[in-house]
Short mmCIF file of C-alpha atoms in Angstrom, two decimals:
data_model
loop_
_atom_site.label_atom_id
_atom_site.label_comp_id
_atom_site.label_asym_id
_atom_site.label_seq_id
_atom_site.Cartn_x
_atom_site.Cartn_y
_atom_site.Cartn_z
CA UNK A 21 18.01 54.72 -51.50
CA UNK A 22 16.77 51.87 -53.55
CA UNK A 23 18.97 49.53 -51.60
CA UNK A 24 17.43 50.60 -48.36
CA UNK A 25 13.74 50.93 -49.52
CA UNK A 26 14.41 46.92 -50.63
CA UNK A 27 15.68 45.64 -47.44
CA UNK A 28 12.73 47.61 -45.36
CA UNK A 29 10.26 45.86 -47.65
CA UNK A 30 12.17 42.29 -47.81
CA UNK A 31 12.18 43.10 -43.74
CA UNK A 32 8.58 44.24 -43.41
CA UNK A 33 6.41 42.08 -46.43
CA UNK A 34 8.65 39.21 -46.91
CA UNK A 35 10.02 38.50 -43.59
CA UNK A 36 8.29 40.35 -41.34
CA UNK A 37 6.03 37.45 -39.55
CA UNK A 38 9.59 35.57 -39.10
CA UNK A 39 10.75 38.25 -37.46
CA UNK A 40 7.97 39.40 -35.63
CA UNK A 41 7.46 35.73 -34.24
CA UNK A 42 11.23 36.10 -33.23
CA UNK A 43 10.79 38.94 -31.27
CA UNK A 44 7.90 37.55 -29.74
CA UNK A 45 9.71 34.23 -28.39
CA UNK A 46 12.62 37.14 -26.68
CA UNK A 47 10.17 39.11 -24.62
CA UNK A 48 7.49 36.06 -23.81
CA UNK A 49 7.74 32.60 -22.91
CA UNK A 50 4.68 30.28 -21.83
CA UNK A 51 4.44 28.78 -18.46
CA UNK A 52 2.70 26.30 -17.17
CA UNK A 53 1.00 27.38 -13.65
CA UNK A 54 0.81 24.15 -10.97
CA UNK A 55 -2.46 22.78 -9.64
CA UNK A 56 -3.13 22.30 -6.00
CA UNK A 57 -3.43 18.43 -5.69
CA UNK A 58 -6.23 17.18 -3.86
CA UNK A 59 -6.28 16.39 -0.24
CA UNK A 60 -6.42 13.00 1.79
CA UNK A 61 -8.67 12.59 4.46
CA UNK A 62 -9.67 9.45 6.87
CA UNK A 63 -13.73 8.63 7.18
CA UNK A 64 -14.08 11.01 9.99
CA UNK A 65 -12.60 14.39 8.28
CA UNK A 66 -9.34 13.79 10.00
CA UNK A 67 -6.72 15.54 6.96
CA UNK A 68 -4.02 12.83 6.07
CA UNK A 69 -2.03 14.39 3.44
CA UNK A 70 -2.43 17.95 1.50
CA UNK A 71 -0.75 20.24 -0.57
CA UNK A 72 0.21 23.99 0.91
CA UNK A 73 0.55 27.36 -1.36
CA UNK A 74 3.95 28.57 -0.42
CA UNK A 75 5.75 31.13 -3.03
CA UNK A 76 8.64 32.65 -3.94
CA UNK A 77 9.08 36.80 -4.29
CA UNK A 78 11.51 38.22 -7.21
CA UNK A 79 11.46 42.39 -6.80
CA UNK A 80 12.08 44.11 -9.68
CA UNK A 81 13.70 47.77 -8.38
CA UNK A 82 12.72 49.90 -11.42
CA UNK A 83 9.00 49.03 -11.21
CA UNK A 84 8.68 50.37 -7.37
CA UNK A 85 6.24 53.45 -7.28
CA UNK A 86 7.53 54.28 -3.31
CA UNK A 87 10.81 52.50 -2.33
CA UNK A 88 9.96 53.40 1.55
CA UNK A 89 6.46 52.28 1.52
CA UNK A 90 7.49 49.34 -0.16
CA UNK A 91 10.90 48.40 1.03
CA UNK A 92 8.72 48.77 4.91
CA UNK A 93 6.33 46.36 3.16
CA UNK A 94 8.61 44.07 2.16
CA UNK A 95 10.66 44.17 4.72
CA UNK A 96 8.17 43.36 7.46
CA UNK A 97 6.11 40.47 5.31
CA UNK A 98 9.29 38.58 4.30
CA UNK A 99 11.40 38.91 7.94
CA UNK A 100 14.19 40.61 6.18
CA UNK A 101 15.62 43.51 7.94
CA UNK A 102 15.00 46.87 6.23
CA UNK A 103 18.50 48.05 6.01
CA UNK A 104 19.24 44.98 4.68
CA UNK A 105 16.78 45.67 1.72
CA UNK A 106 17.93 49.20 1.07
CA UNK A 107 21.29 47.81 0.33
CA UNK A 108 19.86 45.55 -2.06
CA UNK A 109 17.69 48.24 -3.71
CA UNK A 110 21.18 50.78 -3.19
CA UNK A 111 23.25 47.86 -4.82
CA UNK A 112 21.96 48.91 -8.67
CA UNK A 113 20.49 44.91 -8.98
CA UNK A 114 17.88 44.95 -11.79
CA UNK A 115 16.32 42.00 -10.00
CA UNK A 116 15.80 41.24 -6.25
CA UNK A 117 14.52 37.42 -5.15
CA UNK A 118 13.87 35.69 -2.53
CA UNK A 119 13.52 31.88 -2.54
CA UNK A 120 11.30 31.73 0.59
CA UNK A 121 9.39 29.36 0.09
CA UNK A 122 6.69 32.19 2.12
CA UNK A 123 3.37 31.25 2.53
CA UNK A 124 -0.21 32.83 1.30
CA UNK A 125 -0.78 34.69 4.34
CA UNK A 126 2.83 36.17 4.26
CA UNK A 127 2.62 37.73 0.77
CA UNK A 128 -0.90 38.57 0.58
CA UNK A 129 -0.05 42.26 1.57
CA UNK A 130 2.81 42.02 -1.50
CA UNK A 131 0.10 41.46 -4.34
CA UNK A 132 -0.55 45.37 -4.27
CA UNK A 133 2.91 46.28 -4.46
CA UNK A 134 3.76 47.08 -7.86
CA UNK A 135 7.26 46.04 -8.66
CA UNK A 136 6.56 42.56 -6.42
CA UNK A 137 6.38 39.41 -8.51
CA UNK A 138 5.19 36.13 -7.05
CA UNK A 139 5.52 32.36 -7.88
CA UNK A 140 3.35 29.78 -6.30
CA UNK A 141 4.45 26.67 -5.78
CA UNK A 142 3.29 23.61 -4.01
CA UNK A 143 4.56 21.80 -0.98
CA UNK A 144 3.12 18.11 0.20
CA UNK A 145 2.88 17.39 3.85
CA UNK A 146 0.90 14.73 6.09
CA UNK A 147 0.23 16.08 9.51
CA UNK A 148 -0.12 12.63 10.97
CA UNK A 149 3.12 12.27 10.05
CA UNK A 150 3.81 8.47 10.30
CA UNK A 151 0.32 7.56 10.32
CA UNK A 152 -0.13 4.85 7.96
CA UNK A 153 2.70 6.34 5.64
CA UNK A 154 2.92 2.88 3.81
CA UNK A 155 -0.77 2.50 2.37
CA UNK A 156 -0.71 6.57 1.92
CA UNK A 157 2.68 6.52 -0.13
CA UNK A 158 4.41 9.35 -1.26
CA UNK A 159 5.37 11.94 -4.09
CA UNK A 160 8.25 11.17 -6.93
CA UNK A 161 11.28 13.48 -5.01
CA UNK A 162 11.98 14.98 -8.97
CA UNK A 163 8.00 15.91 -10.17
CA UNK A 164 4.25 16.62 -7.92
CA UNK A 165 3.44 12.74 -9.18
CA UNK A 166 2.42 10.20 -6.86
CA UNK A 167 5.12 7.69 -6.40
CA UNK A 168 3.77 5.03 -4.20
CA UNK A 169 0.62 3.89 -1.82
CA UNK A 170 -2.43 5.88 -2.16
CA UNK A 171 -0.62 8.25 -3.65
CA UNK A 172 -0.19 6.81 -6.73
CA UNK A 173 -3.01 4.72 -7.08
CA UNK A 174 -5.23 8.17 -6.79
CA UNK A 175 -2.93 10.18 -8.80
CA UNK A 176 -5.53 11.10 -11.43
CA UNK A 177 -7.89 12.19 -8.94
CA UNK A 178 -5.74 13.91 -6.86
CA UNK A 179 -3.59 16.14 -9.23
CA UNK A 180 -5.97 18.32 -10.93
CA UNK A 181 -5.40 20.54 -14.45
CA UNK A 182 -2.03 23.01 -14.50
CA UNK A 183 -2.94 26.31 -16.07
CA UNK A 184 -1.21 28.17 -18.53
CA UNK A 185 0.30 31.56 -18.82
CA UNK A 186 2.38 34.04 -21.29
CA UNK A 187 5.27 35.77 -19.03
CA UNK A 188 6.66 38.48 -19.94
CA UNK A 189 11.03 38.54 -20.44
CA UNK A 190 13.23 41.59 -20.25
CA UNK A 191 16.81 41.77 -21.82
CA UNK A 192 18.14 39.63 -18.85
CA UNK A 193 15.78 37.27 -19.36
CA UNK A 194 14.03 37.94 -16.00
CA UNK A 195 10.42 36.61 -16.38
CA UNK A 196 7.48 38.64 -15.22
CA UNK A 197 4.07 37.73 -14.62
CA UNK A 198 0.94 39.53 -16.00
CA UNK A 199 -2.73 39.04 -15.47
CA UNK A 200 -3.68 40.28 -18.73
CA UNK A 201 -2.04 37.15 -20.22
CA UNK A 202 -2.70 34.50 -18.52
CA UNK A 203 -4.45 31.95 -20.88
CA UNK A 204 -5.62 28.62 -18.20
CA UNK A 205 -6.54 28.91 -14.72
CA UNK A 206 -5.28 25.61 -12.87
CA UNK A 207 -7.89 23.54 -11.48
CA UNK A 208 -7.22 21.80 -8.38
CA UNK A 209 -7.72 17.76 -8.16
CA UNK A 210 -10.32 16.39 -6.40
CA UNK A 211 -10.34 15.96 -2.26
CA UNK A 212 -10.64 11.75 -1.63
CA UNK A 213 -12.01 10.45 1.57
CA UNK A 214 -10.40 7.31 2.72
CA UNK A 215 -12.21 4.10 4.75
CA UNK A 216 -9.59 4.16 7.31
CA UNK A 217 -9.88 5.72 10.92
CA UNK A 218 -6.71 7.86 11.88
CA UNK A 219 -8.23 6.93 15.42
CA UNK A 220 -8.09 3.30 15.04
CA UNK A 221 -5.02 3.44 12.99
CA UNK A 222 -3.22 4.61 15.67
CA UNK A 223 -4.77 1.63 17.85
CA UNK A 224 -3.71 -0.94 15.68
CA UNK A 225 0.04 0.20 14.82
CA UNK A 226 0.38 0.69 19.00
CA UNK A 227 -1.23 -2.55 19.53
CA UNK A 228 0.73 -4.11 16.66
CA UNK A 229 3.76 -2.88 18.31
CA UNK A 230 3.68 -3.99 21.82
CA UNK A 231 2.60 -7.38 20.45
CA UNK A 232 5.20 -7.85 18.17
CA UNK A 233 7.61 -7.10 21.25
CA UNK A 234 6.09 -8.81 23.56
CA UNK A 235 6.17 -11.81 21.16
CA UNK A 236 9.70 -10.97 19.72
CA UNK A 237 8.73 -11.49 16.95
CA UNK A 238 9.79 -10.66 13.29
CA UNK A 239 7.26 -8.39 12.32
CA UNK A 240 3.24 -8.54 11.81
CA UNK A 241 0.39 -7.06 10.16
CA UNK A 242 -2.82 -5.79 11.56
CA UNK A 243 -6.35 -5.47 9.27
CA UNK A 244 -9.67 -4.10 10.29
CA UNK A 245 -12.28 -4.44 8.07
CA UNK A 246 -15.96 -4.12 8.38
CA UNK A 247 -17.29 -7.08 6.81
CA UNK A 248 -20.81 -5.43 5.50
CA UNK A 249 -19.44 -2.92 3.61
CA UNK A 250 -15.88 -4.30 2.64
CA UNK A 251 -14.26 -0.95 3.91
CA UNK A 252 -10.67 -0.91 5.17
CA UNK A 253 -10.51 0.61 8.94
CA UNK A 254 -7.32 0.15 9.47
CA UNK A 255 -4.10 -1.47 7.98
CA UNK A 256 -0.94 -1.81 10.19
CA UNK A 257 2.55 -3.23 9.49
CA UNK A 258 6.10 -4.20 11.05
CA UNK A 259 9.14 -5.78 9.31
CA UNK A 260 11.90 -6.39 12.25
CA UNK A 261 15.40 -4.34 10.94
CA UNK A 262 18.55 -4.42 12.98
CA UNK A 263 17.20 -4.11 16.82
CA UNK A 264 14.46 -2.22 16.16
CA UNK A 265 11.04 -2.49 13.69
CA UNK A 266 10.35 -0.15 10.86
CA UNK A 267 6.94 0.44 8.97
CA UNK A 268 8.36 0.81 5.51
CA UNK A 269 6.36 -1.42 3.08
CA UNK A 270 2.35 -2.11 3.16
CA UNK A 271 3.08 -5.91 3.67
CA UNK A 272 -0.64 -6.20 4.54
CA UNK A 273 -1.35 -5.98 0.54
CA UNK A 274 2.21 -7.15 -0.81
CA UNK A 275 2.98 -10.62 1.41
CA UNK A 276 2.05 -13.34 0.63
CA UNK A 277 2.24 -15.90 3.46
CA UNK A 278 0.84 -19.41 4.56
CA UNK A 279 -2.15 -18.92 6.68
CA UNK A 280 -2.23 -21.83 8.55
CA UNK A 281 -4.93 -23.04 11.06
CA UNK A 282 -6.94 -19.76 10.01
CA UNK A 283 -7.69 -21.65 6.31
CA UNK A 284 -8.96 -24.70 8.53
CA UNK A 285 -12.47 -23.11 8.06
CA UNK A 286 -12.14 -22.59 4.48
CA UNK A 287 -11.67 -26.88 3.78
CA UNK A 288 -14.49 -26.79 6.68
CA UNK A 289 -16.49 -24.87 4.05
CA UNK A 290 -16.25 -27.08 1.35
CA UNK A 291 -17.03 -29.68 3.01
CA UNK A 292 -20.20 -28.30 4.38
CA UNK A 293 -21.05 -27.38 0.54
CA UNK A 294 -20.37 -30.44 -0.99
CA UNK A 295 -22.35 -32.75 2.16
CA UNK A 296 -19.11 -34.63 2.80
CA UNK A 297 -19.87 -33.80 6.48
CA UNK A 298 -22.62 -34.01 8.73
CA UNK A 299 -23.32 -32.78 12.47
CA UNK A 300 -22.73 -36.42 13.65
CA UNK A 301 -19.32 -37.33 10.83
CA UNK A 302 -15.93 -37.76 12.87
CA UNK A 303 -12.75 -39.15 12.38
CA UNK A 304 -10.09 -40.68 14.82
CA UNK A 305 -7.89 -38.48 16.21
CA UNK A 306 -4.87 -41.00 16.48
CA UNK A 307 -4.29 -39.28 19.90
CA UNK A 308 -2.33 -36.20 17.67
CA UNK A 309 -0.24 -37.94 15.97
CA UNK A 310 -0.62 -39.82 12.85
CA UNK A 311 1.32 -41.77 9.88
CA UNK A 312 -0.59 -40.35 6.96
CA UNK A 313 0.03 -43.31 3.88
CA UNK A 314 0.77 -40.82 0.80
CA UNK A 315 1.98 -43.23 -1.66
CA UNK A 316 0.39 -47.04 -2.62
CA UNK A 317 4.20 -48.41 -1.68
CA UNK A 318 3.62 -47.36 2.42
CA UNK A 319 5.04 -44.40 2.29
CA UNK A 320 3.46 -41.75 5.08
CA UNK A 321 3.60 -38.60 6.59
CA UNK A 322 3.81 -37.65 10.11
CA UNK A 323 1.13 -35.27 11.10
CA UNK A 324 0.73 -34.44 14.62
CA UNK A 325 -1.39 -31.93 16.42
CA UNK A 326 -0.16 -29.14 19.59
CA UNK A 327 -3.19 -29.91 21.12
CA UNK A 328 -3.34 -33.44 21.46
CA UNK A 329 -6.45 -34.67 22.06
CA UNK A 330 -8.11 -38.88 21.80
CA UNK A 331 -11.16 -40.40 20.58
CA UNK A 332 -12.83 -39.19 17.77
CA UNK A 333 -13.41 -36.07 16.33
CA UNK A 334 -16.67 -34.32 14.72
CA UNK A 335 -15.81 -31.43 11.78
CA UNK A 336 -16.97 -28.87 14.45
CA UNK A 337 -14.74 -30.16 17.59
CA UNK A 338 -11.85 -30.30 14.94
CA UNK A 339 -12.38 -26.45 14.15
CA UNK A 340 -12.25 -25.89 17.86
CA UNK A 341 -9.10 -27.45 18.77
CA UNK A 342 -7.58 -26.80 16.04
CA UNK A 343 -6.50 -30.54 14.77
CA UNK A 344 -4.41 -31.09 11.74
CA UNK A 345 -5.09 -35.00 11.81
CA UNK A 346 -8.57 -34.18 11.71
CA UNK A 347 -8.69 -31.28 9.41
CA UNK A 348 -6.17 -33.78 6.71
CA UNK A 349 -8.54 -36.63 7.35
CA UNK A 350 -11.45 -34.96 6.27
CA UNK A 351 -9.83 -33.09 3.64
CA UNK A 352 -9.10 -36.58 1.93
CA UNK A 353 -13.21 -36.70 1.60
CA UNK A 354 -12.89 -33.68 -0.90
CA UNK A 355 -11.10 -34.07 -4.50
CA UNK A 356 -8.51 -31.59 -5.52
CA UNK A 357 -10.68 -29.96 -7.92
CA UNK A 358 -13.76 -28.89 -4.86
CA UNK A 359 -10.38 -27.76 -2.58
CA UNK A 360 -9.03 -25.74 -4.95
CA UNK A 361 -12.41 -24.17 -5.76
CA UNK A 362 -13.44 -23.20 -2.29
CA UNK A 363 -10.15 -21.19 -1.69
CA UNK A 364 -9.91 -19.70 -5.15
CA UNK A 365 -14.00 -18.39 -4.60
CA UNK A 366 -12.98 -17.10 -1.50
CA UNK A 367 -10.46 -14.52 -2.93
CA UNK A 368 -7.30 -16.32 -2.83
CA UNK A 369 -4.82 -16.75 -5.48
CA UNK A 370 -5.91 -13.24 -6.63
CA UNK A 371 -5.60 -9.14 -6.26
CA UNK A 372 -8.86 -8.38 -3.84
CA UNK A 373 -9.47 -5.21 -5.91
CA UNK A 374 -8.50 -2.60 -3.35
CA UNK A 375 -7.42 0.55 -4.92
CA UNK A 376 -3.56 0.03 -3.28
CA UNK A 377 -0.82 -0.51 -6.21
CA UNK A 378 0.96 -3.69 -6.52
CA UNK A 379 -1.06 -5.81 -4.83
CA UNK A 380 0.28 -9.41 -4.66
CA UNK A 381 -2.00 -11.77 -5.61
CA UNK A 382 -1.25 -14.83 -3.42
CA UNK A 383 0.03 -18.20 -4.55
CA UNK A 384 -2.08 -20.95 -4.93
CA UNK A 385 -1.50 -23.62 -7.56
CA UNK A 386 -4.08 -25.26 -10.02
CA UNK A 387 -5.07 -29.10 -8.94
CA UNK A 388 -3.19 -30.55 -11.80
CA UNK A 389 -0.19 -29.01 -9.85
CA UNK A 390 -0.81 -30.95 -6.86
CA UNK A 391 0.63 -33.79 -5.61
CA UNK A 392 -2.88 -35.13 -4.36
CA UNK A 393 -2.54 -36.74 -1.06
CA UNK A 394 -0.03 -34.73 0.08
CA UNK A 395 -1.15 -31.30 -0.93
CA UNK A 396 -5.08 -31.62 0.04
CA UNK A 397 -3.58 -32.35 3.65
CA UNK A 398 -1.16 -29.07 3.45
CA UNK A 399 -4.17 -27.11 1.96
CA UNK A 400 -6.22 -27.90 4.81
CA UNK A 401 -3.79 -27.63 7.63
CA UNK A 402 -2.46 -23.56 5.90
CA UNK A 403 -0.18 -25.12 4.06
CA UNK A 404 0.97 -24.71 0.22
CA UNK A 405 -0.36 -21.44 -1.06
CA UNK A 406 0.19 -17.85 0.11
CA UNK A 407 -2.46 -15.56 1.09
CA UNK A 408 -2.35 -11.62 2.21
CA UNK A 409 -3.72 -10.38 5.66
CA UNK A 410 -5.94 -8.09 3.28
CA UNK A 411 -7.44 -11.38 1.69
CA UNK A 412 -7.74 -13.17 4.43
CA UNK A 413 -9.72 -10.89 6.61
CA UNK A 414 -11.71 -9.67 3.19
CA UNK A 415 -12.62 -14.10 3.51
CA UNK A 416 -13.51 -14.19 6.92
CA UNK A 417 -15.26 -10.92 6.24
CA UNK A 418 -17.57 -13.08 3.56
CA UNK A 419 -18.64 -15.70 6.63
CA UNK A 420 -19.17 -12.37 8.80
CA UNK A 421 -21.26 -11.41 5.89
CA UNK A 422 -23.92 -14.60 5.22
CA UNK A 423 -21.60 -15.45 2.79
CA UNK A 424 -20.92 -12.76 0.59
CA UNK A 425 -17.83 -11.81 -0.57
CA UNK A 426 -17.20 -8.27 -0.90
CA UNK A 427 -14.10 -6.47 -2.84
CA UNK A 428 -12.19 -4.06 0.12
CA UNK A 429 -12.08 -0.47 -0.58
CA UNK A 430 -9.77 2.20 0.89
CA UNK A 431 -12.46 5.02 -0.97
CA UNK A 432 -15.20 6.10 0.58
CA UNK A 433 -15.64 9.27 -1.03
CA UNK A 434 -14.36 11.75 -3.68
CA UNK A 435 -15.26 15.23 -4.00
CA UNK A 436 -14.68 18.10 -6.88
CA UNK A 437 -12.48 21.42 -5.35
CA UNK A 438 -16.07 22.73 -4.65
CA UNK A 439 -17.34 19.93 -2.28
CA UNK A 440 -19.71 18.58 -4.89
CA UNK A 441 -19.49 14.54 -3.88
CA UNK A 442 -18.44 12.67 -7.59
CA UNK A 443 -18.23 9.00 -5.53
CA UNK A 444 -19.43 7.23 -2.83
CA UNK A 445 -18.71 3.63 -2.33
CA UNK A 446 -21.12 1.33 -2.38
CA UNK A 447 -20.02 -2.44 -1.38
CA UNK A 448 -19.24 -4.52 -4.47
CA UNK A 449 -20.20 -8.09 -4.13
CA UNK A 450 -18.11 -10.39 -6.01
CA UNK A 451 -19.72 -13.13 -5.33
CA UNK A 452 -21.62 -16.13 -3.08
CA UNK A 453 -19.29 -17.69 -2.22
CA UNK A 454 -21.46 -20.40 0.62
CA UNK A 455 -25.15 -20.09 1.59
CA UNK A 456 -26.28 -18.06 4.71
CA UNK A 457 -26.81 -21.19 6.40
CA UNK A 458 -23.65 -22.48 5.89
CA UNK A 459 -21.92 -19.24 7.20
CA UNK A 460 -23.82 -19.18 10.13
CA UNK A 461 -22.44 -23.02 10.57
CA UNK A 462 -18.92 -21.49 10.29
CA UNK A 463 -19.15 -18.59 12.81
CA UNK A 464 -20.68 -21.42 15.46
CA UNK A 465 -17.38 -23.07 14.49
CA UNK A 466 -15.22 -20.03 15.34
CA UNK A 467 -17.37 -19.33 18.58
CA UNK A 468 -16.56 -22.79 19.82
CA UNK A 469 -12.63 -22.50 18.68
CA UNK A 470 -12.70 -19.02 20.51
CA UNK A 471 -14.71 -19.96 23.52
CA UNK A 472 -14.42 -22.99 26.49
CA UNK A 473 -11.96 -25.69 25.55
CA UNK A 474 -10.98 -24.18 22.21
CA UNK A 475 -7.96 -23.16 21.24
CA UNK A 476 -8.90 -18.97 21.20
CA UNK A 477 -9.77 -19.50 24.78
CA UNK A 478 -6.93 -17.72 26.26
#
């Protein structure tokens, strides 16, 4: 007796919140409940990407009140048969589950069954399918993470709190749910609404690909930007693959390439800022073709022009036919230093800003890299450094814009899981990059280039 009496108090006083602790861990077990992630939507409303409830039904036979009223239940909610269920009830399982998944509206009717446990879960899906799949990105395959694009870049907005709750085991270690402990609600993320129109998205990756056809050519990139607001409308892309084209990387953001005649204006630019170049300036335009000396011991470099024109050449009529003999013989009038300058305020050489992952930053090499004669020809001709279709148009968007140069966005708005608005962009100057006067100067430039005689006439 005094054996016994000793182990119920060594059990009980000594041991007993061991124990007790023990027991707890076999019949409970802590889960962590998912939260809805936040939805995707372009400027107009148009949904992009969300997340769907969908769950999963476990039926545990011994807790059914009324196996008919339930098994018809059942049955009719979860498109089973009902002599298929009775079998399963008949069978003597402890535990009855259905993977699904089933969504909210087809277990709603199942939440007032007793013996019926559900387990949300949720499913990603975009219904504009392909629609710019490359800036939106994707989810990691192996956790509700963003993995790439938008996705990623917005994945602490997007994926909200996960809750917490204490489920309740039986001897098979089946877990059941209970109300009564359930210590965290989830909270959903927050709903983000993009710059880009799903309307002219569509325009731009149709138009992109008949002109990349039509061209044969090995792929392209379309941008639309507005230029007052620095807000991405659109962003296409096409790498060629085998016979046909694939949109599988955001190569508008993460390719680098040289620019060409479009960084004409940019040497224009600094030439207009530094007064190396009046109205009335011009060089010869060796009839499109000329022996540029590079080195004090007569060595040159050919430069020719495809549209070959004589006489001379003003900084304007340059722009508008698009000459590299002219544009490399009034580069020579700037020093390496003022070149350099005027691209690297215009955005290139690095990220823009935009709220897109990875972002490549361009290539363009400091002036004590340069091999001066050479490269302040190649700078002005497009040559030399690497730029992204996102950082050119955000440059061309500064001359749209008197000048200004504005940081793209792909954000317009984010709102809380009760509609309460948390951001709205605002455009972001980053800096002055020429005078209003001298932009104005520039986008007479580009009229002329793009009208009568110039090389955007057709």
């Amino acid at each position: 007796v005094l054996i016994i009496l000793g182990r119920a108090a060594q059990l009980q006083l000594v041991q007993g919140d061991r124990w007790a602790e023990h027991a707890a861990r076999q019949r409970t077990e802590r889960a962590i409940l998912p939260a809805k992630r936040g939805g995707l939507y372009d400027r107009t409303g148009v949904p992009i990407a969300l997340s769907q409830e969908f769950y999963h039904v476990g039926i545990a036979p011994n807790e059914l009140v009324d196996r008919v009223s339930a098994g018809r239940i059942i049955a009719r909610q979860l498109g089973v048969s009902r002599r298929e269920f009775s079998r399963e009830l008949g069978s003597g399982k402890r535990w009855i589950y259905y993977h699904g998944p089933f969504t909210a509206t087809q277990v709603q009717p199942l939440r007032r069954v007793a013996g019926v446990h559900l387990s949300r879960t949720f499913q990603r899906f975009y219904p504009s399918r392909s629609l710019a799949r490359p800036i939106i990105g994707g989810l990691s395959p192996d956790r509700p993470a963003g993995a790439a694009g938008l996705e990623l870049s917005l994945d602490s907005i997007l994926k909200g709190q996960p809750g917490e709750a204490v489920l309740l085991k039986d001897r098979a270690g089946r877990r059941y749910d209970s109300p009564a402990r359930l210590i965290r609600d989830p909270v959903p993320g927050n709903d983000v609404t993009l710059t880009i129109d799903a309307e002219l998205q569509e325009i731009a990756e149709r138009g992109l690909a008949d002109a990349v056809a039509a061209m044969r050519a090995e792929g392209g990139d379309v941008v639309f930007l507005d230029p007052t607001t620095g807000e991405l409308l659109a962003l296409a892309s096409l790498q060629a693959r085998g016979r046909g084209f694939i949109s599988s990387r955001a190569s508008t953001f993460t390719d680098p390439f040289e620019p060409g005649s479009t960084a004409k204006l940019f040497t224009a630019a600094a030439l207009l800022v530094h007064e190396r170049a009046s109205n009335a300036d011009a060089v010869f335009a060796e009839g499109g073709t000329w022996h540029m000396p590079i080195t004090s011991s007569g060595r040159t470099r050919l430069i020719s022009d495809v549209h070959k024109v004589s006489g001379n050449l003003t900084l304007a009529r340059a722009i508008q036919v698009s000459s590299n003999v002219g544009m490399a013989k009034f580069s020579l009038r700037l020093t390496p230093e003022e070149q350099y300058e005027m691209l690297r305020d215009f955005g290139f050489g690095t990220p823009t800003g935009a709220e897109f992952p990875s972002e490549s930053r361009g290539r363009l090499a400091r002036p004590d890299q340069w091999e001066p004669m050479y490269t302040r020809a190649s700078m002005a001709m497009g040559y030399e450094f690497g730029v992204t279709p996102v950082q050119l148009a955000a440059a061309y968007g500064a001359i749209a814009n008197d000048g200004v140069l504005l940081t793209p966005t792909l954000v317009r708005e984010i709102r809380n899981p009760n509609g309460d608005l948390l951001y709205r962009h605002r455009p972001e100057p980053v800096r002055h990059v020429v005078t209003p006067g001298i932009a104005a100067r520039l986008r007479e430039f580009l009229k002329e280039a793009a009208g009568e005689g110039g090389t955007g006439e057709e």
